[in-house]
Tab-separated table of C-alpha atoms in Angstrom:
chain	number	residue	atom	x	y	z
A	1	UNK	CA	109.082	98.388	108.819
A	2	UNK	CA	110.336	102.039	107.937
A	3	UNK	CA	113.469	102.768	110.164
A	4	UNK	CA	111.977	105.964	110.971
A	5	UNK	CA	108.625	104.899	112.402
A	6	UNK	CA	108.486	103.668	115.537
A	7	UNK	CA	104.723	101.469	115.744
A	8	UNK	CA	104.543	101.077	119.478
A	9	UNK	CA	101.556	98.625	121.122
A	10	UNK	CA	100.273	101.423	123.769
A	11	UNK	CA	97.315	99.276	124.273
A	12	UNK	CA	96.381	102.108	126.945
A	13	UNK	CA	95.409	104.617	124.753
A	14	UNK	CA	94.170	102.167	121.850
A	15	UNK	CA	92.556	99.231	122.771
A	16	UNK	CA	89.413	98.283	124.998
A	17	UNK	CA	87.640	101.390	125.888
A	18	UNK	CA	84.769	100.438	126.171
A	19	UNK	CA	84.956	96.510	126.268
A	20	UNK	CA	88.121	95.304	128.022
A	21	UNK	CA	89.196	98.381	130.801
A	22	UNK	CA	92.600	100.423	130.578
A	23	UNK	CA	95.166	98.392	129.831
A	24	UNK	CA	98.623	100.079	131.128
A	25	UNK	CA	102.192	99.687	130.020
A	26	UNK	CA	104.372	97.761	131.969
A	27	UNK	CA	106.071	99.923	134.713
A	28	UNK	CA	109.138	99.980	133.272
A	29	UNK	CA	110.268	103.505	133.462
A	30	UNK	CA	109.618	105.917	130.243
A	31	UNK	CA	110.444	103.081	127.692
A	32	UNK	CA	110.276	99.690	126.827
A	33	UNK	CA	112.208	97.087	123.986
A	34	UNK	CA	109.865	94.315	122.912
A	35	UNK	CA	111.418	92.024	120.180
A	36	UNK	CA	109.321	91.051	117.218
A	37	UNK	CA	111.628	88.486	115.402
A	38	UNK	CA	114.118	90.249	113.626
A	39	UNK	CA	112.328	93.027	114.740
A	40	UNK	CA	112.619	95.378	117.780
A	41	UNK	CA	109.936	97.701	118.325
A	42	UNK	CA	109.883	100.647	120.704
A	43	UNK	CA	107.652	101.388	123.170
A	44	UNK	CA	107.471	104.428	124.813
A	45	UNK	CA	104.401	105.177	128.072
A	46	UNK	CA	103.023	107.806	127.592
A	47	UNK	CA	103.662	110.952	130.100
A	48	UNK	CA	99.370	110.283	131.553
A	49	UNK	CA	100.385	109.945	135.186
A	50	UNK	CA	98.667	107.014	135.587
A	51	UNK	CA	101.299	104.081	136.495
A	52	UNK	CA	99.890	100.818	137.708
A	53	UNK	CA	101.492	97.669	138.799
A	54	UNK	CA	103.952	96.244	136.233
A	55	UNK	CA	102.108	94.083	133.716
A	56	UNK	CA	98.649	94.400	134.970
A	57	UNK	CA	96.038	96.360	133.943
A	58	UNK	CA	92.120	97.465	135.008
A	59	UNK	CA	88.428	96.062	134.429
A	60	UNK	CA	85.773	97.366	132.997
A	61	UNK	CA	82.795	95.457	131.250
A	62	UNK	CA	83.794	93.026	128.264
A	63	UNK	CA	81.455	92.265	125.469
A	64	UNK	CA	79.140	89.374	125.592
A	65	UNK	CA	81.325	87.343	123.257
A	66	UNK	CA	84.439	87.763	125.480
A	67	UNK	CA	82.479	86.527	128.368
A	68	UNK	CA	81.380	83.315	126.717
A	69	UNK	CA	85.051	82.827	125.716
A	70	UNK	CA	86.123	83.246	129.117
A	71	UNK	CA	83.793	80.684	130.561
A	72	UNK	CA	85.338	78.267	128.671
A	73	UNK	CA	89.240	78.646	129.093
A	74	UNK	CA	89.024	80.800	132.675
A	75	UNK	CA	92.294	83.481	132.443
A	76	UNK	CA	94.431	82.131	129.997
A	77	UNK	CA	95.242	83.857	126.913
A	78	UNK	CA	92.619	85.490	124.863
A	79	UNK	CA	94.021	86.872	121.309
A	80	UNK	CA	91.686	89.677	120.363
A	81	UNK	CA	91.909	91.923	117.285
A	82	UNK	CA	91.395	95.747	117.330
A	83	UNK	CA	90.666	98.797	114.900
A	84	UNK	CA	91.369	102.345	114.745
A	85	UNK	CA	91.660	105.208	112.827
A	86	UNK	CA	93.932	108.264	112.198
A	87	UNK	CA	91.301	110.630	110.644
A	88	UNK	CA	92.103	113.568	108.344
A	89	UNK	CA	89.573	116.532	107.333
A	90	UNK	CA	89.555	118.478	104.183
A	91	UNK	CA	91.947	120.949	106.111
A	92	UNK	CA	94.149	118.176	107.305
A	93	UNK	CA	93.453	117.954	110.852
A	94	UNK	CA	93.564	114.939	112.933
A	95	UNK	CA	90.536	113.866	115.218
A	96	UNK	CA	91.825	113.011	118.531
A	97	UNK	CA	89.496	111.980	121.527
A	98	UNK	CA	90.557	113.113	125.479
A	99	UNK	CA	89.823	109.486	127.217
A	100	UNK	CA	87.355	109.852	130.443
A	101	UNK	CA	89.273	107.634	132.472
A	102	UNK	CA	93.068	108.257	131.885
A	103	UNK	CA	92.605	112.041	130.121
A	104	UNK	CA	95.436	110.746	128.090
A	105	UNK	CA	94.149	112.391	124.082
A	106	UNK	CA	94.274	109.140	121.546
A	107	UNK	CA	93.115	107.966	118.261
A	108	UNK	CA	89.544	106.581	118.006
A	109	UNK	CA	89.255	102.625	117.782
A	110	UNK	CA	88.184	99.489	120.028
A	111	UNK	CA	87.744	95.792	119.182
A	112	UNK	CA	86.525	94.446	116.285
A	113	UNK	CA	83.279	91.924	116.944
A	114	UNK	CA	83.508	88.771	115.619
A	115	UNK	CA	82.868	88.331	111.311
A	116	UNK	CA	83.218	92.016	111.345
A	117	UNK	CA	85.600	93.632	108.675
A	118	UNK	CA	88.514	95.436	110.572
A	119	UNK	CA	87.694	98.499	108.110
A	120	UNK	CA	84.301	98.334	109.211
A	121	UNK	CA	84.823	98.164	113.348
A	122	UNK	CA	87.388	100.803	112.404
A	123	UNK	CA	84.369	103.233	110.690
A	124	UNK	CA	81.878	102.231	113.617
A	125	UNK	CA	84.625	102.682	116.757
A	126	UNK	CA	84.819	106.457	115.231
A	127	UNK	CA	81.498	107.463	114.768
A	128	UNK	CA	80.417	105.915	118.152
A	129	UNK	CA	83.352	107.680	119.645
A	130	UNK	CA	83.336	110.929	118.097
A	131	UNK	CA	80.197	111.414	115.877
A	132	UNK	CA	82.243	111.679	112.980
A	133	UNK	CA	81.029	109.785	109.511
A	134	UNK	CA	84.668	108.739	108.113
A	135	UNK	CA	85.668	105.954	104.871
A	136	UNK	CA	89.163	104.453	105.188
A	137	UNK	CA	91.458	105.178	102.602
A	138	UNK	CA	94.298	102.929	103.147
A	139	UNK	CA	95.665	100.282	105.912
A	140	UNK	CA	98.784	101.863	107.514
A	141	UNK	CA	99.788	99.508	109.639
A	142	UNK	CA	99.493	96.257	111.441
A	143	UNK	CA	101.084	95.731	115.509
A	144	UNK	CA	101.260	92.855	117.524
A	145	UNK	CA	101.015	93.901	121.022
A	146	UNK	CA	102.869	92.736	124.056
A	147	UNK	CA	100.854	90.728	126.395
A	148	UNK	CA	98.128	92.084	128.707
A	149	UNK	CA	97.164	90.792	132.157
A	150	UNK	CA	93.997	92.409	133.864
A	151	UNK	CA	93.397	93.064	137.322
A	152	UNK	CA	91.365	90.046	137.706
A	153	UNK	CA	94.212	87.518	135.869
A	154	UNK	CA	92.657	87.492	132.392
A	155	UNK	CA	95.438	87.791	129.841
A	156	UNK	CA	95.081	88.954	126.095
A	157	UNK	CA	97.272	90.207	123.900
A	158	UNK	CA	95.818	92.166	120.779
A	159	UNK	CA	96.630	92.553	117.080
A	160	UNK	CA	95.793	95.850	115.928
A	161	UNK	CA	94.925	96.918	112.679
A	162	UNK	CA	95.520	101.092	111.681
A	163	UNK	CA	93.400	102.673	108.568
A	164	UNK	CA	94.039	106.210	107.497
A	165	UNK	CA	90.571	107.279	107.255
A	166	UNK	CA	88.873	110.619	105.491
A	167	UNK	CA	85.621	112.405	107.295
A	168	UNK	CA	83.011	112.299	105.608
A	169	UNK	CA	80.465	114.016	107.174
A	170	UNK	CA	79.088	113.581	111.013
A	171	UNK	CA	80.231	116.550	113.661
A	172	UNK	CA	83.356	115.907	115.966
A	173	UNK	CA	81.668	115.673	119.411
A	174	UNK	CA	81.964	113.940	122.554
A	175	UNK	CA	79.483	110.810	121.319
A	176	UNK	CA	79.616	108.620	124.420
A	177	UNK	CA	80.862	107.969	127.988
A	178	UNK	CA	84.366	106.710	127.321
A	179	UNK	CA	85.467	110.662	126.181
A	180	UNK	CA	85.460	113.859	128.120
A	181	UNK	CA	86.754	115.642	124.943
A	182	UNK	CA	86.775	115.246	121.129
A	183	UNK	CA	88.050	117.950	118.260
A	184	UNK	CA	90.275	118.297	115.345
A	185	UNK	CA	94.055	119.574	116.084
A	186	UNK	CA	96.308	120.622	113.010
A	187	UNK	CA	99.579	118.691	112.999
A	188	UNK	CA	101.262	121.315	113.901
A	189	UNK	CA	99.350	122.142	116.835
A	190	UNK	CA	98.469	119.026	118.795
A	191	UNK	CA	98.015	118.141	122.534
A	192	UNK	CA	100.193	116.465	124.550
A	193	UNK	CA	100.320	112.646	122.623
A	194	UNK	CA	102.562	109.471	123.319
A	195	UNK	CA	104.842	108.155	121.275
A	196	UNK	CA	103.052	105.641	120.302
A	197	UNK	CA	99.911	108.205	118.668
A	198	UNK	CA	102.302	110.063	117.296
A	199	UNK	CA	103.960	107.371	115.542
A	200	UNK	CA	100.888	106.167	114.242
A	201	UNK	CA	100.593	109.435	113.104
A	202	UNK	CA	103.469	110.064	111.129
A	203	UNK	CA	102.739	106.423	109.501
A	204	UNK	CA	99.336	107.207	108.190
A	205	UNK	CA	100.622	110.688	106.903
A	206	UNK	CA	103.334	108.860	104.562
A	207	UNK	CA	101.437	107.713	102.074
A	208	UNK	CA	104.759	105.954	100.271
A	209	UNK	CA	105.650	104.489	102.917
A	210	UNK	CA	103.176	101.613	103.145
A	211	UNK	CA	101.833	99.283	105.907
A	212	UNK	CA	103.842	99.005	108.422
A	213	UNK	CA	104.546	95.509	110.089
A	214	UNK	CA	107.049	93.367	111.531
A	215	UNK	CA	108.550	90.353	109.908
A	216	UNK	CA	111.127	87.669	110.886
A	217	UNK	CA	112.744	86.780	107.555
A	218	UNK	CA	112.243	83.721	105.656
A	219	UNK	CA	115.286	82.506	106.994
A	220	UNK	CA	114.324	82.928	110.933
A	221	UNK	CA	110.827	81.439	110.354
A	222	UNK	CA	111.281	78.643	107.471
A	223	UNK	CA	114.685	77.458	108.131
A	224	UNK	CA	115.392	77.884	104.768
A	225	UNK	CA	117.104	80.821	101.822
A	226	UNK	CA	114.761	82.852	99.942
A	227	UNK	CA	115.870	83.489	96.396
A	228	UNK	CA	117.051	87.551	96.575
A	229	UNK	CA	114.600	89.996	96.181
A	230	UNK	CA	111.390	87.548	97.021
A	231	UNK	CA	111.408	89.619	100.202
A	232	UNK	CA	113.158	87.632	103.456
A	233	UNK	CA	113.639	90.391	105.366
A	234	UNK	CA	111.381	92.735	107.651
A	235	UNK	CA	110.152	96.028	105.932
A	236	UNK	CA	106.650	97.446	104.547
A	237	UNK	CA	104.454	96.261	102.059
């Protein structure tokens, strides 16, 4: 992963919308350290003013395939995989949608159905959000979020797949319930964002710099040397 990029899990802002409620950072102050391997990642909340209890988060309704998970294995941990976009226009503006039940502003995306193509739930999670038509261009990162425990003692914890994505055609508009507000904001000029959009951000902008990820190291995982340059250590690719 690029030293420079900080790819924080802010489920909050990301993940479940619509399906699986708010999910909140951990009350731990303005930041929090979660160790990936070899690999620490930083996670800043973002400045909503919205704190909940440490660790657990909201309900709202979950889709139908979610509830016939959960009837077999009750609360315990549900690993669920999740798309989004960072969308450009021709002028290079960034679509951002104003949530309806934090405010917080975020990046379009939501969880990926089951057999669907992440690029695909990425596509649909934007135009149902925002209206907007958009084709992804490249995938700029993959996160592995810190665990999640809802109000009602169902834990996930979410793997979350980033595209850089190009409009297309559609009209930026508030396109269902889950926004109160939806535009285009020059990078220069945008609203109040966490860390964790911003980051995001910046990683879909740098084309050279790859996918970012998080990797142990050969070494960590296998128990074994990789031969130099076959790639044992954590970086982009």
């Amino acid at each position: 992963m690029p030293e420079d990029v900080e790819v924080g899990c802010l489920v909050d802002e990301l993940l479940g919308k619509r399906h699986l409620g708010s999910p909140r950072l951990p009350s731990l102050g303005n930041e929090a350290r979660i160790g990936y391997g070899a690999v620490e990642v930083v996670v800043r909340a973002a400045a909503t003013g919205f704190p909940v209890a440490a660790g657990r988060v909201g309900a709202m309704p979950t889709p139908e395939f979610v509830t016939d998970l959960r009837a077999h294995i009750g609360h315990d941990m549900l690993w669920l995989s999740t798309a989004a976009g960072v969308v450009l226009d021709d002028d290079g503006r960034v679509l951002l949608g104003r949530r309806a039940d934090t405010g917080a502003w975020a990046l379009p995306g939501g969880i990926i159905e089951p057999g669907e193509e992440p690029a695909d739930a990425a596509v649909r999670e934007i135009f149902e959000e925002t209206g907007v038509i958009a084709v992804p261009e490249a995938l700029t990162a993959v996160i592995v979020c810190d665990q999640v425990t809802y109000q009602n003692g169902d834990v996930v914890r979410y793997l979350e797949l980033l595209f850089r994505c190009r409009a297309r055609g559609g009209s930026a508009r508030v396109n269902d319930s889950e926004s109160i507000e939806v535009g285009w904001y020059a990078l220069a000029n945008l609203p109040d964002l966490s860390a964790g959009s911003l980051s995001r951000i910046k990683q879909a902008m740098n084309g050279a710099a790859g996918t970012a990820y998080a990797f142990s190291g050969v070494e960590k995982l296998l128990g074994v040397a990789a031969n130099p340059g076959s790639g044992s250590g954590a970086g982009s690719g």
